[in-house]
Amino acid sequence: MASQSSGVYLMDSTSRLHRAILVGLLLVACSGCITVQPDVVAEEDDSSVFESVSTKSEWGTSSVQASVTLTSSATTSQGVTRLNVITKDGKSFYTTTVDSGQTNASLPIPTRQSSKLVAVNTVNGTVVGTYNVTVTGTTYP
């Protein structure tokens, strides 16, 4: 009797493993390339709006989720109310609003290309600052 239940468990575990592998392969096939161990690299260090951009993602397909840290004056005295992610070909990739006093935001950044983070004051319609970033990592087809 014990061998039957052990056999059922083994078959069930093997079946789950096969399903997990199949789902993983389908995700990669349907989404294109996968970037593992991504890192967000800033192309400049001196910004009056952006302090840092980083990711804790272990992998990404078309983008990785990034954490953006703004200076303490970005949303207060500089009036930043929106952050935009612009791709290298000038297309809007993502937009989010920020509140007065907010110093952290989470947003997706495209992989395998350079992008521009744009901080905007929507009250007077001005660009307060830009930050060029690139997501690096090992890419598999």
Coordinates of C-alpha atoms in Angstrom, one line a residue:
M1 CA 0.0 0.0 0.0
A2 CA 2.8 2.4 0.8
S3 CA 4.4 1.8 -2.6
Q4 CA 1.2 2.8 -4.4
S5 CA 0.9 6.1 -2.6
S6 CA 4.6 6.7 -3.1
G7 CA 4.2 6.0 -6.8
V8 CA 1.3 8.4 -7.0
Y9 CA 3.3 11.1 -5.3
L10 CA 6.2 10.6 -7.6
M11 CA 4.0 10.7 -10.7
D12 CA 2.3 13.8 -9.4
S13 CA 5.6 15.6 -8.8
T14 CA 6.9 14.6 -12.2
S15 CA 3.7 15.8 -13.8
R16 CA 4.0 19.2 -12.0
L17 CA 7.6 19.5 -13.1
H18 CA 6.8 18.8 -16.7
R19 CA 3.9 21.4 -16.5
A20 CA 6.2 24.0 -15.0
I21 CA 8.9 23.4 -17.7
L22 CA 6.2 23.7 -20.4
V23 CA 4.8 26.9 -19.0
G24 CA 8.3 28.4 -18.7
L25 CA 9.1 27.5 -22.3
L26 CA 5.8 28.9 -23.5
L27 CA 6.4 32.2 -21.7
V28 CA 9.8 32.5 -23.3
A29 CA 8.5 31.6 -26.7
C30 CA 5.6 33.9 -26.6
S31 CA 7.4 36.9 -25.1
G32 CA 10.7 36.8 -27.0
C33 CA 14.0 37.1 -25.3
I34 CA 14.5 36.9 -21.5
T35 CA 17.0 39.0 -19.6
V36 CA 18.3 37.4 -16.4
Q37 CA 20.1 39.2 -13.6
P38 CA 19.1 42.6 -14.9
D39 CA 20.7 45.8 -13.6
V40 CA 19.6 49.4 -14.3
V41 CA 22.6 51.6 -15.3
A42 CA 22.3 55.4 -15.3
E43 CA 24.2 57.3 -18.0
E44 CA 24.7 60.3 -15.8
D45 CA 25.2 60.9 -12.1
D46 CA 24.2 64.5 -11.6
S47 CA 20.5 65.1 -11.5
S48 CA 18.4 67.6 -9.5
V49 CA 15.4 65.2 -9.7
F50 CA 16.6 61.6 -9.8
E51 CA 18.8 60.1 -7.0
S52 CA 18.9 56.5 -8.2
V53 CA 17.1 53.8 -10.2
S54 CA 17.5 50.1 -9.4
T55 CA 15.8 46.8 -9.8
K56 CA 15.4 43.7 -7.6
S57 CA 13.9 41.7 -10.4
E58 CA 15.7 38.4 -11.2
W59 CA 14.5 38.4 -14.8
G60 CA 12.4 40.3 -17.3
T61 CA 11.1 39.9 -20.8
S62 CA 10.2 43.2 -22.4
S63 CA 10.8 45.2 -19.2
V64 CA 11.9 45.0 -15.5
Q65 CA 10.2 46.6 -12.6
A66 CA 12.4 49.4 -11.2
S67 CA 12.5 51.4 -8.1
V68 CA 13.1 55.1 -8.7
T69 CA 14.3 57.4 -5.8
L70 CA 13.7 61.1 -6.3
T71 CA 15.5 64.0 -4.5
S72 CA 13.6 65.5 -1.6
S73 CA 12.9 68.6 -3.6
A74 CA 11.7 66.9 -6.8
T75 CA 8.0 66.8 -5.9
T76 CA 8.0 69.8 -3.6
S77 CA 9.9 72.9 -4.7
Q78 CA 10.5 71.6 -8.3
G79 CA 6.9 70.5 -8.7
V80 CA 7.3 67.1 -10.4
T81 CA 3.8 65.5 -10.7
R82 CA 4.5 62.9 -13.4
L83 CA 7.2 60.4 -14.4
N84 CA 7.4 59.2 -18.0
V85 CA 9.4 56.3 -19.4
I86 CA 10.3 57.0 -23.0
T87 CA 11.9 54.4 -25.3
K88 CA 15.0 55.1 -27.5
D89 CA 12.7 55.6 -30.5
G90 CA 10.8 58.4 -28.6
K91 CA 7.6 56.4 -27.8
S92 CA 5.9 56.6 -24.4
F93 CA 6.4 53.3 -22.6
Y94 CA 4.9 54.1 -19.2
T95 CA 3.5 57.0 -17.2
T96 CA 2.8 57.4 -13.5
T97 CA 1.8 60.3 -11.3
V98 CA 3.7 61.3 -8.1
D99 CA 2.3 63.2 -5.2
S100 CA 3.9 66.2 -3.4
G101 CA 6.5 64.9 -0.9
Q102 CA 6.8 61.5 -2.6
T103 CA 10.4 60.3 -3.1
N104 CA 9.9 56.8 -4.3
A105 CA 8.1 55.3 -7.3
S106 CA 7.9 51.9 -9.0
L107 CA 7.8 51.7 -12.8
P108 CA 8.7 49.3 -15.6
I109 CA 11.8 50.0 -17.8
P110 CA 12.3 48.3 -21.1
T111 CA 15.1 45.8 -21.4
R112 CA 17.7 45.6 -24.2
Q113 CA 17.6 49.3 -25.0
S114 CA 18.4 52.7 -23.5
S115 CA 15.4 54.7 -22.2
K116 CA 14.8 58.2 -20.8
L117 CA 13.0 58.9 -17.6
V118 CA 11.3 62.3 -17.8
A119 CA 10.1 64.2 -14.7
V120 CA 7.3 66.6 -15.6
N121 CA 5.6 69.4 -13.8
T122 CA 2.0 69.1 -15.3
V123 CA 0.8 72.3 -13.6
N124 CA 3.0 74.5 -15.8
G125 CA 3.8 72.0 -18.5
T126 CA 7.6 71.9 -18.1
V127 CA 10.1 69.1 -18.1
V128 CA 11.9 69.4 -14.8
G129 CA 14.6 66.7 -15.4
T130 CA 15.6 63.7 -17.5
Y131 CA 17.6 60.6 -16.6
N132 CA 19.0 58.2 -19.2
V133 CA 19.1 54.6 -18.2
T134 CA 19.8 51.2 -19.7
V135 CA 18.8 47.8 -18.4
T136 CA 21.7 45.4 -18.7
G137 CA 21.9 41.7 -18.0
T138 CA 22.3 38.3 -19.8
T139 CA 19.8 37.9 -22.6
Y140 CA 18.7 34.6 -23.9
P141 CA 16.7 34.2 -27.1

